[in-house]
Amino acid sequence: MTDLSALHYTEEHEWIAADGDTVTIGITDYAAEKLGDVVFVELPAVGTEITAGSVVGEIESTKSVGELYAPVAGTVTAVNDAVVDDPSLVNAEPFDGGWLLKVSVADGALDGLLDRDAYVALTEG
């Protein structure tokens, strides 16, 4: 299981795991629960340049359609094809097998993101 306290978070309920100059991005268990059963995931192509705050994909559930926002700027280096093929992974394993994309980022890309305590405070408030 992923160490949730080692992740960064956004107010849009995304998590970011850093590994050098590459980050892995997904949506939190809180977001997955609020969405309900995820039935469709659309992600950007590898090589796409993304800007923090821009819409980079879509997550559709039995309850609603939600947009995926880029929490950081960078270049998409990988997408999770397993999630595209089996969107239920977002619900079943939001912090592990349900990751969405990997992005190459510059130094300082994670500045301003929430830590676990701040995210928990946000979702419990």
Short mmCIF file of C-alpha atoms in Angstrom, two decimals:
data_model
loop_
_atom_site.label_atom_id
_atom_site.label_comp_id
_atom_site.label_asym_id
_atom_site.label_seq_id
_atom_site.Cartn_x
_atom_site.Cartn_y
_atom_site.Cartn_z
CA MET A 1 0.00 0.00 0.00
CA THR A 2 1.12 3.51 -0.77
CA ASP A 3 2.28 5.71 2.12
CA LEU A 4 -0.45 8.36 1.94
CA SER A 5 1.54 10.79 4.10
CA ALA A 6 4.33 10.84 1.46
CA LEU A 7 1.94 12.11 -1.25
CA HIS A 8 1.00 15.64 -2.24
CA TYR A 9 -2.64 16.60 -2.82
CA THR A 10 -4.79 19.21 -4.55
CA GLU A 11 -8.08 20.79 -3.59
CA GLU A 12 -9.50 19.07 -6.70
CA HIS A 13 -8.87 15.70 -4.97
CA GLU A 14 -5.85 14.53 -6.91
CA TRP A 15 -2.76 12.94 -5.41
CA ILE A 16 0.78 13.34 -6.65
CA ALA A 17 3.68 11.00 -5.88
CA ALA A 18 7.16 12.35 -6.64
CA ASP A 19 10.04 10.22 -7.87
CA GLY A 20 12.87 12.48 -8.95
CA ASP A 21 11.70 14.68 -11.82
CA THR A 22 8.73 12.43 -12.58
CA VAL A 23 5.42 12.51 -10.73
CA THR A 24 2.58 10.01 -10.77
CA ILE A 25 -0.94 11.46 -10.61
CA GLY A 26 -4.25 9.91 -9.61
CA ILE A 27 -7.47 10.80 -7.86
CA THR A 28 -7.95 10.20 -4.16
CA ASP A 29 -10.13 7.57 -2.55
CA TYR A 30 -12.37 10.45 -1.39
CA ALA A 31 -12.90 11.57 -5.00
CA ALA A 32 -13.41 8.01 -6.21
CA GLU A 33 -16.05 7.43 -3.54
CA LYS A 34 -17.87 10.67 -4.38
CA LEU A 35 -17.85 9.83 -8.10
CA GLY A 36 -19.34 6.38 -7.61
CA ASP A 37 -18.55 3.55 -10.02
CA VAL A 38 -16.11 4.85 -12.63
CA VAL A 39 -17.07 3.60 -16.10
CA PHE A 40 -14.88 5.66 -18.46
CA VAL A 41 -11.48 7.36 -18.27
CA GLU A 42 -9.98 9.60 -20.96
CA LEU A 43 -6.33 10.61 -20.57
CA PRO A 44 -3.93 12.79 -22.60
CA ALA A 45 -1.49 11.21 -25.03
CA VAL A 46 2.12 10.55 -24.06
CA GLY A 47 4.19 13.57 -25.08
CA THR A 48 1.40 16.08 -24.35
CA GLU A 49 2.59 19.28 -22.68
CA ILE A 50 0.26 20.13 -19.79
CA THR A 51 -0.21 23.30 -17.78
CA ALA A 52 -1.07 23.30 -14.10
CA GLY A 53 -4.79 23.88 -13.64
CA SER A 54 -5.76 22.93 -17.19
CA VAL A 55 -8.19 20.13 -18.04
CA VAL A 56 -6.23 17.08 -19.21
CA GLY A 57 -8.81 14.33 -19.14
CA GLU A 58 -12.22 13.12 -18.12
CA ILE A 59 -13.54 10.64 -15.61
CA GLU A 60 -17.10 9.43 -16.08
CA SER A 61 -19.03 7.52 -13.46
CA THR A 62 -22.54 6.21 -13.03
CA LYS A 63 -23.28 9.46 -11.15
CA SER A 64 -21.52 12.16 -13.15
CA VAL A 65 -18.80 13.25 -15.55
CA GLY A 66 -15.80 14.95 -13.98
CA GLU A 67 -12.83 16.71 -15.47
CA LEU A 68 -9.27 15.75 -14.58
CA TYR A 69 -7.16 18.84 -13.90
CA ALA A 70 -3.37 18.90 -14.20
CA PRO A 71 -1.99 19.56 -10.72
CA VAL A 72 1.44 20.38 -12.19
CA ALA A 73 2.97 21.57 -15.46
CA GLY A 74 5.13 19.23 -17.50
CA THR A 75 5.19 16.58 -20.19
CA VAL A 76 3.10 13.40 -20.01
CA THR A 77 5.54 10.46 -20.05
CA ALA A 78 3.09 7.60 -19.41
CA VAL A 79 -0.61 6.89 -19.10
CA ASN A 80 -2.18 3.97 -17.29
CA ASP A 81 -3.71 1.96 -20.11
CA ALA A 82 -5.01 -0.54 -17.55
CA VAL A 83 -7.35 2.17 -16.17
CA VAL A 84 -8.54 3.09 -19.66
CA ASP A 85 -9.32 -0.59 -20.29
CA ASP A 86 -10.77 -1.19 -16.80
CA PRO A 87 -11.94 2.12 -15.25
CA SER A 88 -13.09 0.32 -12.08
CA LEU A 89 -9.42 0.29 -10.99
CA VAL A 90 -9.89 3.96 -10.05
CA ASN A 91 -12.40 2.84 -7.40
CA ALA A 92 -10.69 -0.40 -6.38
CA GLU A 93 -7.10 0.86 -6.14
CA PRO A 94 -7.05 4.68 -6.28
CA PHE A 95 -3.54 4.96 -4.81
CA ASP A 96 -1.97 1.94 -6.52
CA GLY A 97 -3.23 0.27 -9.71
CA GLY A 98 -5.66 3.15 -10.33
CA TRP A 99 -3.00 5.80 -11.03
CA LEU A 100 -3.73 7.88 -14.13
CA LEU A 101 -0.60 9.44 -15.59
CA LYS A 102 3.09 10.17 -15.12
CA VAL A 103 4.51 13.60 -15.88
CA SER A 104 8.06 14.90 -16.19
CA VAL A 105 8.25 18.13 -14.18
CA ALA A 106 10.69 20.92 -13.35
CA ASP A 107 12.04 21.69 -9.90
CA GLY A 108 9.48 23.45 -7.73
CA ALA A 109 6.49 21.88 -9.51
CA LEU A 110 5.11 20.60 -6.21
CA ASP A 111 5.32 23.92 -4.40
CA GLY A 112 1.95 25.01 -3.06
CA LEU A 113 0.36 21.55 -3.03
CA LEU A 114 -1.29 20.19 0.11
CA ASP A 115 0.27 17.67 2.47
CA ARG A 116 -1.77 14.79 3.91
CA ASP A 117 -2.86 16.69 7.05
CA ALA A 118 -4.09 19.67 5.02
CA TYR A 119 -5.96 17.37 2.61
CA VAL A 120 -7.63 15.47 5.44
CA ALA A 121 -8.67 18.79 6.99
CA LEU A 122 -10.12 19.87 3.64
CA THR A 123 -12.19 16.72 3.13
CA GLU A 124 -13.43 16.50 6.71
CA GLY A 125 -14.40 20.17 6.77
#
